[in-house]
Coordinates of C-alpha atoms and ligand atoms in Angstrom, one line a residue:
X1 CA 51.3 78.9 199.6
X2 CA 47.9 78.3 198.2
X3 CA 45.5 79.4 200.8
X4 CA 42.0 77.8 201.3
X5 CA 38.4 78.0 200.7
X6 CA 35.2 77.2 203.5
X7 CA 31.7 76.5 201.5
X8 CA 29.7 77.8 204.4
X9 CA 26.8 77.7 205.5
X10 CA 25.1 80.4 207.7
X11 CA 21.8 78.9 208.4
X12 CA 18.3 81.0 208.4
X13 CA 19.3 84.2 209.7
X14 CA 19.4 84.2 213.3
X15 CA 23.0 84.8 214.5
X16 CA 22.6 81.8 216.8
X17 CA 22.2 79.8 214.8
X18 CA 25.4 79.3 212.9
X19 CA 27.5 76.8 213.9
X20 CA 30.2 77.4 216.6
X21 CA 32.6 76.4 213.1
X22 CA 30.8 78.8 211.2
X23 CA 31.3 81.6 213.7
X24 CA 34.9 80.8 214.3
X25 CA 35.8 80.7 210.7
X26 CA 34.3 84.2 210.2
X27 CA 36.9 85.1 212.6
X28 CA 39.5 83.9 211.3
X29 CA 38.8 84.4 207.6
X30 CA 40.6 87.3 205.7
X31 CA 38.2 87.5 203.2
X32 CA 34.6 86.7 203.1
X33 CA 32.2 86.7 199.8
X34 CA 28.4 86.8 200.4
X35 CA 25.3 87.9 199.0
X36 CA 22.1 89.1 200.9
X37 CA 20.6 85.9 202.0
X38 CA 22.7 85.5 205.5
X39 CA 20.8 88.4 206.3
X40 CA 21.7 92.3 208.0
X41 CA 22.3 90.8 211.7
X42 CA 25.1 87.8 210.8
X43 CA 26.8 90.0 208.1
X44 CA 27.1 93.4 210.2
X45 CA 28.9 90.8 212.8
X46 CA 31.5 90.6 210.3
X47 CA 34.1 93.5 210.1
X48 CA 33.4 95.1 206.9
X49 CA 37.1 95.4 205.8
X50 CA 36.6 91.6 205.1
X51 CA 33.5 91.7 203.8
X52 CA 33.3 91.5 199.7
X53 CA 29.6 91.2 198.0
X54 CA 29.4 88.8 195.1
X55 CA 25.2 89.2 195.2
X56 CA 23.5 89.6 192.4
X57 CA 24.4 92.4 190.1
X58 CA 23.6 93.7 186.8
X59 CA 24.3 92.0 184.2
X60 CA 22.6 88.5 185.7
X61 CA 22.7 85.7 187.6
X62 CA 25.6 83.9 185.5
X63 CA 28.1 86.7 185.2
X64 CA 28.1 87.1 189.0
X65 CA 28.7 83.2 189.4
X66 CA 31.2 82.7 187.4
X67 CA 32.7 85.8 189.3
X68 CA 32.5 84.3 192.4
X69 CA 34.1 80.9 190.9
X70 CA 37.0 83.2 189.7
X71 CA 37.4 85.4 192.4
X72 CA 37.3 82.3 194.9
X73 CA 40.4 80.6 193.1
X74 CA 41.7 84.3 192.7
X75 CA 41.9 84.4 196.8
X76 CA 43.0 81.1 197.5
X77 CA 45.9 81.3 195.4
X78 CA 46.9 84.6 196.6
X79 CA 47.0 82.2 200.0
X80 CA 44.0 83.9 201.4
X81 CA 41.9 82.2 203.7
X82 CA 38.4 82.4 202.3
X83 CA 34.7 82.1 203.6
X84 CA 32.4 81.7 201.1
X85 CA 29.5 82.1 203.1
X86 CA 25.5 81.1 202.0
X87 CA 22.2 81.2 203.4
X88 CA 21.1 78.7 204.8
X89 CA 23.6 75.0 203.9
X90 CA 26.0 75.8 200.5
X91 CA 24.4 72.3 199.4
X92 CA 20.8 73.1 199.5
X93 CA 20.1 75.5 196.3
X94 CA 22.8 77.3 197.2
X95 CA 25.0 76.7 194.0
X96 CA 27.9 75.0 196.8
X97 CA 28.0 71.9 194.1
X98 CA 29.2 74.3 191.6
X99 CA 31.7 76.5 193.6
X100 CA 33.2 73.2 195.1
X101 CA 33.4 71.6 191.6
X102 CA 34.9 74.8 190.4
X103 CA 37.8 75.0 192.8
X104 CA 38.6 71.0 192.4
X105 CA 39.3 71.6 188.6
X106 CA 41.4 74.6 189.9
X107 CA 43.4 72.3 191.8
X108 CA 42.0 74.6 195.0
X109 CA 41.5 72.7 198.6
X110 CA 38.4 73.5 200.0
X111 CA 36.2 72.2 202.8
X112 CA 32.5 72.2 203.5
X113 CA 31.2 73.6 206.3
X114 CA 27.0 72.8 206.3
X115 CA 24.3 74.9 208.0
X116 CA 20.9 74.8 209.1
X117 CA 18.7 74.7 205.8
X118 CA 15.4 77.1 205.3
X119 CA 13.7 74.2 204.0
X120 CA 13.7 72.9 207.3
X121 CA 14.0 75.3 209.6
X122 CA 11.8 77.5 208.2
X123 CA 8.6 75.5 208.4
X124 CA 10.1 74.3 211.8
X125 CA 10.2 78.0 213.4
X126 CA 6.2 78.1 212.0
X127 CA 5.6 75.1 214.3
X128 CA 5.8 72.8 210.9
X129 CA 7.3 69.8 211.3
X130 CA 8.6 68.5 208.0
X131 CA 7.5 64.9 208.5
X132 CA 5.2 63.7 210.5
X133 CA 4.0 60.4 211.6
X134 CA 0.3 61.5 210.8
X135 CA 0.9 63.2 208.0
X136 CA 4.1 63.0 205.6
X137 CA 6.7 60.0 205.4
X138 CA 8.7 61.6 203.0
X139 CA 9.7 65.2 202.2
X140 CA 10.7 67.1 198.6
X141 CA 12.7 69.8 198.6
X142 CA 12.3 71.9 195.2
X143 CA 12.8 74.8 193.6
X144 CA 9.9 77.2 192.8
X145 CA 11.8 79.4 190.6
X146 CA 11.8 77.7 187.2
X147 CA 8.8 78.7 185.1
X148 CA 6.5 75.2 185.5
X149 CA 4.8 75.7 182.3
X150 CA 8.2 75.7 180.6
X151 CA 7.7 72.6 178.0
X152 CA 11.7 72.0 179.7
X153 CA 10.9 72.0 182.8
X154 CA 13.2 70.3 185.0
X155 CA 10.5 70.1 187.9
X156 CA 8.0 67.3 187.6
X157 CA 5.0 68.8 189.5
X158 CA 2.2 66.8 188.3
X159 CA 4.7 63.3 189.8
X160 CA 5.0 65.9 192.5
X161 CA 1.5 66.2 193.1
X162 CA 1.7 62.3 193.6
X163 CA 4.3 61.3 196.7
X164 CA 1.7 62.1 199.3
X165 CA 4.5 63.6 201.7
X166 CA 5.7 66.9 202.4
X167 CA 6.5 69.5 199.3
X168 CA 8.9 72.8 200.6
X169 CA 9.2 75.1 197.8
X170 CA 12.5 77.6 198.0
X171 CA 12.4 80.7 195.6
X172 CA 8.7 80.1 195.5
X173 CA 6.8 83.2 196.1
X174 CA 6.9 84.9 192.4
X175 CA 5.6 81.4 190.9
X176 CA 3.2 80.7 193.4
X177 CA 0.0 80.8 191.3
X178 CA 1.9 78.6 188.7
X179 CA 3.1 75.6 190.6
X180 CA -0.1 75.6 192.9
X181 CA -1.9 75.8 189.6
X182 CA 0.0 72.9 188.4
X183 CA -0.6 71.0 191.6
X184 CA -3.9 71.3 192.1
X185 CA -4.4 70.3 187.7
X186 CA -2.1 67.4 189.3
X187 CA -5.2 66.2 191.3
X188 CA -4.4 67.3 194.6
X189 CA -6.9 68.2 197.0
X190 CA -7.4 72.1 196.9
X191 CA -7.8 71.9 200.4
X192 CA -4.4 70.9 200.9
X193 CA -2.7 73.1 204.0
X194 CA -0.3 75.4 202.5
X195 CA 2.1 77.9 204.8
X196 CA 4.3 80.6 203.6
X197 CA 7.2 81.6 205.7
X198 CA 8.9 84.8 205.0
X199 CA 12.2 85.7 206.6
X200 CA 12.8 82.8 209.2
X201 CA 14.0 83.1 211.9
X202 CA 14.6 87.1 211.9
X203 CA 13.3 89.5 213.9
X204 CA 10.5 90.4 211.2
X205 CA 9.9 86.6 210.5
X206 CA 5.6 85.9 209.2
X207 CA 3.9 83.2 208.7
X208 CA 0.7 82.9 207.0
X209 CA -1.8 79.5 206.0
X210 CA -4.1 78.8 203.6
X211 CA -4.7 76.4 201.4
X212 CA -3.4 75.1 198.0
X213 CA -6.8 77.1 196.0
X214 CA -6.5 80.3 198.7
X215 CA -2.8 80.6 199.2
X216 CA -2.4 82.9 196.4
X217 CA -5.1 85.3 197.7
X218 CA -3.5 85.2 201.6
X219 CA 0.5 85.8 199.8
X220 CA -1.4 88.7 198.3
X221 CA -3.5 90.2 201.2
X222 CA -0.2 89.4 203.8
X223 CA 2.3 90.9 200.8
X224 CA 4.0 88.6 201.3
X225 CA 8.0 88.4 199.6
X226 CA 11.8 86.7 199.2
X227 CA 13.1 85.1 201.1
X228 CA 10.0 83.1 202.1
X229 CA 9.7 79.0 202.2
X230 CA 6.2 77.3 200.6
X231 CA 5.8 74.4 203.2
X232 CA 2.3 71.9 201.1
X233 CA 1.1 69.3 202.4
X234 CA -0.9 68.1 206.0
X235 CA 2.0 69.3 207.9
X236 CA 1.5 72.9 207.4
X237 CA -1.7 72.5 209.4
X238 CA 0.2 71.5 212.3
X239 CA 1.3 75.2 213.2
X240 CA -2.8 75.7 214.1
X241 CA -2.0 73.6 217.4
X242 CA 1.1 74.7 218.6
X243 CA 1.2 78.3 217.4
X244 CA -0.1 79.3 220.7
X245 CA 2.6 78.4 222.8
X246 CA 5.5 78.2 219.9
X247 CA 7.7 80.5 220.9
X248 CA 9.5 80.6 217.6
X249 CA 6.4 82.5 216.1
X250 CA 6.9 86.2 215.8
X251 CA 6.2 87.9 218.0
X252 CA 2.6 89.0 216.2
X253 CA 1.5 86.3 214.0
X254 CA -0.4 87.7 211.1
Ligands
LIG1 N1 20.9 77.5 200.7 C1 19.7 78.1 201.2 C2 18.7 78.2 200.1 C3 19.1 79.2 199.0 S1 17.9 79.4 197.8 C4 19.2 77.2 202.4 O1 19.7 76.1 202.6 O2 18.3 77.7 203.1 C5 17.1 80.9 198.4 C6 15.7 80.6 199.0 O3 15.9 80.0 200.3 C7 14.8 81.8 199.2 O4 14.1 82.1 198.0 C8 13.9 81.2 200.2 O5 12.9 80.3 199.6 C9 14.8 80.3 201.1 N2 15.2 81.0 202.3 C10 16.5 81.2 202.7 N3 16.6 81.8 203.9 C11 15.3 82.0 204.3 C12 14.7 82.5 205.4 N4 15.4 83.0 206.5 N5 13.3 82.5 205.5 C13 12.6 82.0 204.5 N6 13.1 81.5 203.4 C14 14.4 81.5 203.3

């Protein structure tokens, strides 16, 4: 019998916060593919017999998906029951649309199991609300990674520039002189709060603000790395009144 596949979503990091679903079907999974971004503390809860890395390798990015897309109808049809578990939700940049598009045309049943996204938790755990009546009616997720001086750009940062509401950059540390430098080209106010939270909600979570002309500096001076969330926009200066008594913030701010 043709076993089936969970699309699964492990949230930011912190163990507690996957869903009781989540934590169940890791139990009762044989097999369970992953890369880094769950993060040491939910993966070492997982017995490592049924543990199987599909991260990135050598060779790139594409080999190792289309890996992972044959390895997932691979399982299932040796009637495995399979976790295919992400960072944060499998729907959120998480290349979920793919995998679930993958296994349909493979005739593979499959359900989707969602989790708490970085791009809103992660500004959340830095006291950042992603709206806010004050400050942002509308919020953007997007992805930092693609090169915004690319003439094919899929990422529209100078209409970006324009909503007024919250921007939350994923896979934007590398890029983060680009797409601010886009930004503030765009028109928008260098002063423009900017936060960058690296590792939410693990035990070596930081956050550090600046603004959209300083950010680059502070990412520098902090060090700052992947996985880390880029939350611009007035929201970001929200953190400055809460972080006192936000007991979310690590547990030395920077
Ligand atoms: N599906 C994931 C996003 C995958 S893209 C989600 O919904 O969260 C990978 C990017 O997610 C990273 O480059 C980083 O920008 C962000 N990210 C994921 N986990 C994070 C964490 N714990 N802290 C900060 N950023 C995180």
């Amino acid at each position: 019998m043709t076993g089936m596949v969970y699309l699964v979503g492990s949230g930011p990091g912190d163990p507690e916060l996957l869903t009781v679903k989540a934590k169940r079907l890791l139990e009762e999974a044989d097999v369970v593919l992953h890369d880094k971004l769950p993060g040491a503390a939910i993966l070492e809860s997982i017995p490592a017999e049924k543990r199987e890395d599909v991260g990135k390798r050598a060779g790139g990015d594409r080999t190792s998906q289309e890996y992972t897309n044959a390895r997932l109808v691979e399982l299932a049809e040796a009637g495995k029951t399979v976790v295919r578990l992400k960072g944060g939700d499998p729907f959120v940049f998480g290349r979920g649309g793919e995998e679930a598009e993958h296994l349909a045309a493979h005739g593979i049943a499959f359900e989707y199991v969602p989790g708490i996204t970085s791009a809103v938790a992660g500004p959340g755990v830095a006291g950042i609300p992603v709206t806010h009546r004050d400050h942002a009616s509308s919020v953007t997720f997007v992805t930092g990674h693609e090169d915004p001086t690319k003439d094919e750009s899929a990422v529209d940062w100078d209409a970006l520039a324009k909503t007024g509401g919250t921007l939350v950059v994923l896979m934007g540390v590398g890029k983060l002189p680009a797409y601010t430098g886009e930004l503030l080209e765009a028109g928008m106010p260098p002063e423009t709060p900017v936060a960058l939270v690296e590792r939410a909600t693990r035990p070596d979570q930081r956050v550090v603000l600046g603004t959209l002309e300083s950010i680059v500096d502070v990412r520098d001076e902090a060090g700052i790395e992947p996985p880390a969330i880029t939350v611009i926009g007035g929201v970001a200066a929200t953190r400055e009144h809460v972080a006192a008594l936000l007991r979310n913030a690590a547990p030395r701010g920077v």
